Short mmCIF file of C-alpha atoms in Angstrom, two decimals:
data_model
loop_
_atom_site.label_atom_id
_atom_site.label_comp_id
_atom_site.label_asym_id
_atom_site.label_seq_id
_atom_site.Cartn_x
_atom_site.Cartn_y
_atom_site.Cartn_z
CA MET A 9 -68.76 35.48 -80.23
CA THR A 10 -70.30 34.02 -82.86
CA TYR A 11 -68.50 34.36 -86.07
CA LYS A 12 -67.84 33.38 -88.63
CA LEU A 13 -63.83 33.79 -90.14
CA PHE A 14 -63.13 34.83 -93.86
CA ILE A 15 -58.56 34.54 -93.87
CA ASP A 16 -57.75 35.91 -97.48
CA ASP A 17 -54.83 38.16 -98.44
CA GLU A 18 -56.66 39.32 -101.06
CA ARG A 19 -60.66 38.48 -101.31
CA ASP A 20 -63.51 40.11 -100.02
CA PRO A 21 -66.60 38.15 -99.23
CA VAL A 22 -69.39 37.69 -100.62
CA THR A 23 -71.59 38.73 -97.78
CA THR A 24 -70.64 41.51 -95.11
CA ASP A 25 -71.22 38.29 -92.14
CA TRP A 26 -67.09 37.34 -92.28
CA VAL A 27 -64.73 38.44 -89.62
CA VAL A 28 -61.95 39.22 -92.52
CA VAL A 29 -57.68 38.72 -91.74
CA ARG A 30 -55.60 39.23 -94.08
CA SER A 31 -52.32 36.93 -92.65
CA SER A 32 -51.88 33.34 -90.91
CA LYS A 33 -50.89 35.53 -86.85
CA SER A 34 -54.00 37.73 -87.76
CA ALA A 35 -55.87 35.01 -87.83
CA ILE A 36 -54.19 33.22 -84.90
CA GLU A 37 -55.09 36.47 -83.04
CA CYS A 38 -58.61 36.82 -83.44
CA VAL A 39 -59.30 32.92 -82.44
CA GLN A 40 -57.20 33.98 -79.45
CA ARG A 41 -59.43 36.96 -79.54
CA TYR A 42 -63.02 36.15 -79.97
CA GLY A 43 -62.35 32.01 -79.67
CA MET A 44 -63.60 29.12 -82.47
CA PRO A 45 -65.22 30.71 -84.96
CA ASN A 46 -68.49 29.37 -86.52
CA GLU A 47 -67.13 29.01 -89.86
CA ILE A 48 -63.64 29.40 -91.53
CA SER A 49 -62.99 29.49 -95.04
CA PHE A 50 -59.18 29.13 -96.49
CA ASP A 51 -57.32 31.14 -99.17
CA HIS A 52 -54.55 29.04 -98.88
CA ASP A 53 -51.73 31.45 -100.93
CA LEU A 54 -51.66 34.76 -97.62
CA GLY A 55 -48.82 36.35 -99.69
CA GLY A 56 -44.74 35.71 -99.58
CA ASP A 57 -44.06 32.39 -97.34
CA ASP A 58 -47.84 32.87 -95.30
CA THR A 59 -50.02 30.53 -95.85
CA SER A 60 -53.18 29.13 -93.96
CA ARG A 61 -50.62 26.15 -92.56
CA ILE A 62 -49.58 27.42 -90.50
CA PHE A 63 -53.02 28.40 -88.79
CA VAL A 64 -54.32 25.21 -89.49
CA ASN A 65 -51.15 23.49 -88.20
CA TRP A 66 -51.36 25.74 -84.76
CA LEU A 67 -55.24 25.23 -83.64
CA ALA A 68 -54.40 21.75 -85.14
CA ASP A 69 -51.94 22.18 -81.39
CA MET A 70 -53.93 23.97 -79.36
CA LEU A 71 -57.63 21.77 -80.04
CA SER A 72 -54.92 19.24 -78.58
CA HIS A 73 -53.97 20.54 -75.57
#
């Protein structure tokens, strides 16, 4: 599946061709289910203690193995 991943807890993308997730956990689950996206749009702060850094660290770890 080819797709674009939009990670943001509040905003929506301008176009409708993005898969939208609202948390780092949802972003990880999306990549585990659908594979690597073609593009990723990151919002840094995802509410509370959640940040996109959690997803980025998971992704870097996954790619290094």
